[in-house]
XYZ file of C-alpha atoms in Angstrom:
274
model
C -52.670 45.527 -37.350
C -53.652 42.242 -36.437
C -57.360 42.616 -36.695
C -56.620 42.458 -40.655
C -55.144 38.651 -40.039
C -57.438 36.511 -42.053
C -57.918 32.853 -40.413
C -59.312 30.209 -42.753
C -58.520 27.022 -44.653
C -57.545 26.766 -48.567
C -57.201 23.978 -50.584
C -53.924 23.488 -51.400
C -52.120 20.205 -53.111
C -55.275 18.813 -52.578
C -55.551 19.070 -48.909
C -56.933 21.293 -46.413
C -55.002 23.764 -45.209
C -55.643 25.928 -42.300
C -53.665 29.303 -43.429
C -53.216 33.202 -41.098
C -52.564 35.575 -43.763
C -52.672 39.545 -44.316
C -51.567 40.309 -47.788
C -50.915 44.239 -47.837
C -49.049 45.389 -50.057
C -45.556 45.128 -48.164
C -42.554 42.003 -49.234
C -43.938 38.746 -47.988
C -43.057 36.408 -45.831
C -43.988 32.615 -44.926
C -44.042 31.213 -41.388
C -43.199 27.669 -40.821
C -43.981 26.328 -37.462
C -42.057 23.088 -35.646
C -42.514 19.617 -34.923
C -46.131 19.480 -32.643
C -46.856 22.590 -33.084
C -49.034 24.927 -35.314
C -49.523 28.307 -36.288
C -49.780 29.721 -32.650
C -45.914 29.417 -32.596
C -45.829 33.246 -34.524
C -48.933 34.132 -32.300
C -46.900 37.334 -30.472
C -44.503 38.489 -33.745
C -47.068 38.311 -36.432
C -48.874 41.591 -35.272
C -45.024 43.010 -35.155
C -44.249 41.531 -38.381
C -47.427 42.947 -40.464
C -45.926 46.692 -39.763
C -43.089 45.695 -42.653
C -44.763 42.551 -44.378
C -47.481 41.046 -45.818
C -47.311 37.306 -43.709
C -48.420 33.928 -44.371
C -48.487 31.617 -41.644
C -49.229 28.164 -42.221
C -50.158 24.725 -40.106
C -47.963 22.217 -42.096
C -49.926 19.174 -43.619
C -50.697 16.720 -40.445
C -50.016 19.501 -37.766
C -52.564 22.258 -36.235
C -55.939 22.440 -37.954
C -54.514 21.549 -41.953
C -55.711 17.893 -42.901
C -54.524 14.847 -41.916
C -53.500 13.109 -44.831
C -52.626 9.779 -45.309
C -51.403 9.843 -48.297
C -48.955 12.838 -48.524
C -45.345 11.570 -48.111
C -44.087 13.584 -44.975
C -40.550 13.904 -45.813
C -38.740 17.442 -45.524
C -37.826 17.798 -49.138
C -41.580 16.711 -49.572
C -42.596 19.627 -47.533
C -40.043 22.112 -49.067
C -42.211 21.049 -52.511
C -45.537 21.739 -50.774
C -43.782 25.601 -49.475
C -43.441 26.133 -53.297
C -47.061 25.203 -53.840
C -48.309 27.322 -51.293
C -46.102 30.274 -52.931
C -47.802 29.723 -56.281
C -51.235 28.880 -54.637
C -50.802 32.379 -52.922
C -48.559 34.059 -55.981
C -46.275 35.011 -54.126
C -43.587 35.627 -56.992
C -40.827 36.685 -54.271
C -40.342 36.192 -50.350
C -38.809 35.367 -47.146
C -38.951 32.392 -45.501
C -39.146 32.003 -41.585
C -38.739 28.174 -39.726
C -39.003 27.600 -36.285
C -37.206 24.274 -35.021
C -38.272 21.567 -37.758
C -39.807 24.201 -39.772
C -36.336 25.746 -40.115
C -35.077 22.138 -41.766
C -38.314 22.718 -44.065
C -37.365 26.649 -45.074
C -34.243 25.327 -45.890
C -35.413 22.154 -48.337
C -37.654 25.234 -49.541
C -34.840 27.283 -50.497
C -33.322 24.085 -52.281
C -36.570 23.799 -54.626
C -37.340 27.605 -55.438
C -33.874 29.721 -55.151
C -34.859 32.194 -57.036
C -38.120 32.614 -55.341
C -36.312 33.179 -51.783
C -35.319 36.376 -50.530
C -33.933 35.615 -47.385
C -34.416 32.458 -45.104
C -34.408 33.030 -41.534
C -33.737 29.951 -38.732
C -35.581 29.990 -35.274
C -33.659 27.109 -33.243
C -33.817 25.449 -36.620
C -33.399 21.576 -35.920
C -29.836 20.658 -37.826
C -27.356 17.574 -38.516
C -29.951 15.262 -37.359
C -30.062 11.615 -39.401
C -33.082 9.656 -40.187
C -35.255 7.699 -38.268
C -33.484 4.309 -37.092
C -34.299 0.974 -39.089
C -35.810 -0.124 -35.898
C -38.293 2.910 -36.265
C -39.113 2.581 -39.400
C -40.281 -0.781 -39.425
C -42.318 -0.251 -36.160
C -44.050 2.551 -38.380
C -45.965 0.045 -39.899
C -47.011 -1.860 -37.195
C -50.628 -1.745 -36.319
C -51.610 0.584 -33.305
C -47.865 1.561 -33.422
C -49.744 5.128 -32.951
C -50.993 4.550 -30.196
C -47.743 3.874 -28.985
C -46.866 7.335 -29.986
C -49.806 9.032 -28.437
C -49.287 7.512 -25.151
C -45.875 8.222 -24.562
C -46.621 12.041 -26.045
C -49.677 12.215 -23.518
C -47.758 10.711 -20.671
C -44.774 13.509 -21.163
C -47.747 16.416 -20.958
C -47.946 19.507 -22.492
C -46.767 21.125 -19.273
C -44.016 19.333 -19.328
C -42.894 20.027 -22.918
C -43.607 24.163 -22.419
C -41.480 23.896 -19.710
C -38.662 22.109 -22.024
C -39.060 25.040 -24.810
C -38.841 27.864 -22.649
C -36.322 29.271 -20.222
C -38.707 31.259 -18.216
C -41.380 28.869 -17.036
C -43.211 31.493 -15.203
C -44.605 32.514 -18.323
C -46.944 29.589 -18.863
C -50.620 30.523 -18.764
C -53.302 28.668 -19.458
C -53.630 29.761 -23.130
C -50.519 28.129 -23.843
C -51.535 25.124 -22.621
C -54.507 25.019 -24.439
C -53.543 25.877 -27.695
C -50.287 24.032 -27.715
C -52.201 20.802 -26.471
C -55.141 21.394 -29.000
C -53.449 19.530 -31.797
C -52.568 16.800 -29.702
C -55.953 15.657 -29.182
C -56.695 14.467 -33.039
C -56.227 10.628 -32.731
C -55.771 11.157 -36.215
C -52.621 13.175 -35.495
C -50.759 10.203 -34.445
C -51.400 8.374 -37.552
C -49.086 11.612 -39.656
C -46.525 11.589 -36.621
C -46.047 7.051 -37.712
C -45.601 8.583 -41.583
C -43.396 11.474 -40.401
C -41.078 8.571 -39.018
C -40.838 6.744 -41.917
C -40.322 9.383 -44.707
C -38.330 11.658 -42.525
C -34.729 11.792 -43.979
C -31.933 13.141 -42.436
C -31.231 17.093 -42.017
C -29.150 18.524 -44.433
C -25.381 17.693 -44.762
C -22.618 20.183 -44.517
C -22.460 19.756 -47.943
C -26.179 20.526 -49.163
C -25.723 23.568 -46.872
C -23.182 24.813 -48.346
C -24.595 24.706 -51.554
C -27.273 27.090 -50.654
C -26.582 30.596 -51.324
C -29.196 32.597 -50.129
C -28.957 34.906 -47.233
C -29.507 33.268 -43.783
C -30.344 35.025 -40.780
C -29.859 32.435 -37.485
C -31.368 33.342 -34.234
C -30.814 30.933 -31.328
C -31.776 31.527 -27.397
C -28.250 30.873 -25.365
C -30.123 28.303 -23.143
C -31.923 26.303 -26.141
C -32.180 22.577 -24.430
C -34.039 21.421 -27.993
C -31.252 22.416 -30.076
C -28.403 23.666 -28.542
C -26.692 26.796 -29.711
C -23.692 24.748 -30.879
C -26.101 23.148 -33.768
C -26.804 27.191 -34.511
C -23.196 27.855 -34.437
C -22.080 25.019 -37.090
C -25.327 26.062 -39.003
C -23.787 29.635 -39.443
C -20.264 28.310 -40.339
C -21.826 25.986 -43.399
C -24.231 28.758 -44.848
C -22.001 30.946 -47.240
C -24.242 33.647 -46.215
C -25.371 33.678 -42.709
C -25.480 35.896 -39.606
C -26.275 34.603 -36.263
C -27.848 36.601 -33.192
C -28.244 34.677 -30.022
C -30.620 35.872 -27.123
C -29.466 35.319 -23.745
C -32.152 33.812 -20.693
C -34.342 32.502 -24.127
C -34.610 28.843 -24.681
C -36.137 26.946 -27.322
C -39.371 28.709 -28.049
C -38.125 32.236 -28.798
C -40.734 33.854 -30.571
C -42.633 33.535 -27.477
C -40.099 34.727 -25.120
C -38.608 37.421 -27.348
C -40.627 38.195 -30.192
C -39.786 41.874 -30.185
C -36.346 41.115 -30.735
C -37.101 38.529 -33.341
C -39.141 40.533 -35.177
C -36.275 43.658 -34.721
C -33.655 40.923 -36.450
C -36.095 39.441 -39.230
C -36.941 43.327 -40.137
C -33.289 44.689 -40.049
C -32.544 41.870 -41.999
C -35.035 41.019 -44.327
C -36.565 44.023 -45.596
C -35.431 45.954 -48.448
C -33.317 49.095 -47.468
């Protein structure tokens, strides 16, 4: 199937968007990658996931290879507007939405605009309860070379160091991995979006706001998640009306890459029309 995956950029809100997509026929669904990361995220479950969908991957305005605008206002809710423009850009009357980490926070701002657009929203270690960036932060933002600041400290942690934080299984790790997951951190660029994602970012939805959101919500967490623990998964579950949580044991953060036969098992059984 996956030698149908189309690879290329689309204008979109005015910016360039680097978008995977193979529209075939079958009940589509969006894939919303995390914080420093890109479309490679969904790189093992999107061949799985074309048997039963027609899928839409996207790298998020600032992230991957999409543009790196300085003008777009990176806030979540911000983001959850741009999700609805890529539904219309793509006409995509009806789907499912799937976030991994951050991108889960964005799926579910998504769900707030369009409601009656979303089918199902499904949460991959979704990031939850966190609050906005610090005063402190915020003011530093605008700071000249305050980036650089940024890139440093990302550069100095390594993107060794950060697989090995997102997975349980280390041993895993291959060279690819490296590669692709340190590809968008060489844009100097990049750092610029990552200063205007810290001052826009609000604070993760309340108890309240997710309780208020009544679409169907499929959770899947790995047990030893050290990026967002299961408990944030667990409280997630108990303030969605309509949620069902499936936790993967020896699977940490990055679970799609660890277990995407599972995942895509869950999203199917749960997403697809029976």
């Amino acid at each position: 199937m996956g030698e149908k995956l189309k690879k290329e950029m689309h204008t979109i809100d005015g910016m360039e968007i680097y978008c995977e997509h193979d529209f075939n026929g079958r009940p589509p669904i969006l894939l919303l990658h995390g914080f420093l990361s890109s479309t490679y995220t969904f790189h093992r479950v999107i061949p799985i996931l074309q048997r039963n969908f027609s899928v839409l991957a996207i790298d998020l305005p600032g992230f991957g290879k999409s543009e790196k605008c300085q003008s777009f206002i990176y806030s979540y809710y911000n983001y959850g507007r741009f999700v609805k423009s890529c539904a219309d850009y793509f006409k995509l009357d009806k789907l499912s939405i799937a976030g991994h980490s951050m991108g889960g926070q964005i799926a579910l701002n998504a769900v707030r605009v369009m409601p009656e657009r979303i089918e199902a929203v499904v949460l991959l270690g979704s990031s939850g309860y966190l609050q906005k960036s610090r005063r402190l932060w915020i003011y530093s933002s605008y700071l000249p070379f305050f980036d650089r600041l940024i890139s440093a400290y990302i550069h100095k942690r390594g993107v060794l160091n950060g697989l090995k934080n997102v997975l349980h299984d280390p041993s895993i790790i291959t060279d690819e991995h490296v590669e692709e997951f340190g590809r968008p951190l060489a844009e100097k660029e990049f750092y610029k979006v990552l200063c205007r994602l810290l001052r826009y970012r609000e604070g993760d939805l309340t108890s309240k706001q997710l309780k208020d959101i009544k679409v169907k919500a499929l959770l899947l967490w790995g047990k030893e998640d050290r990026v967002v623990p299961v408990h944030i998964g667990n409280k997630l579950a108990e303030d969605l009306p309509h949620a069902e949580m499936i936790t993967f044991n020896q699977t940490g953060h990055l679970l799609t890459e660890e277990r995407p036969k599972e995942v895509c098992e869950a999203i199917i059984s749960h997403c697809c029309p029976t």
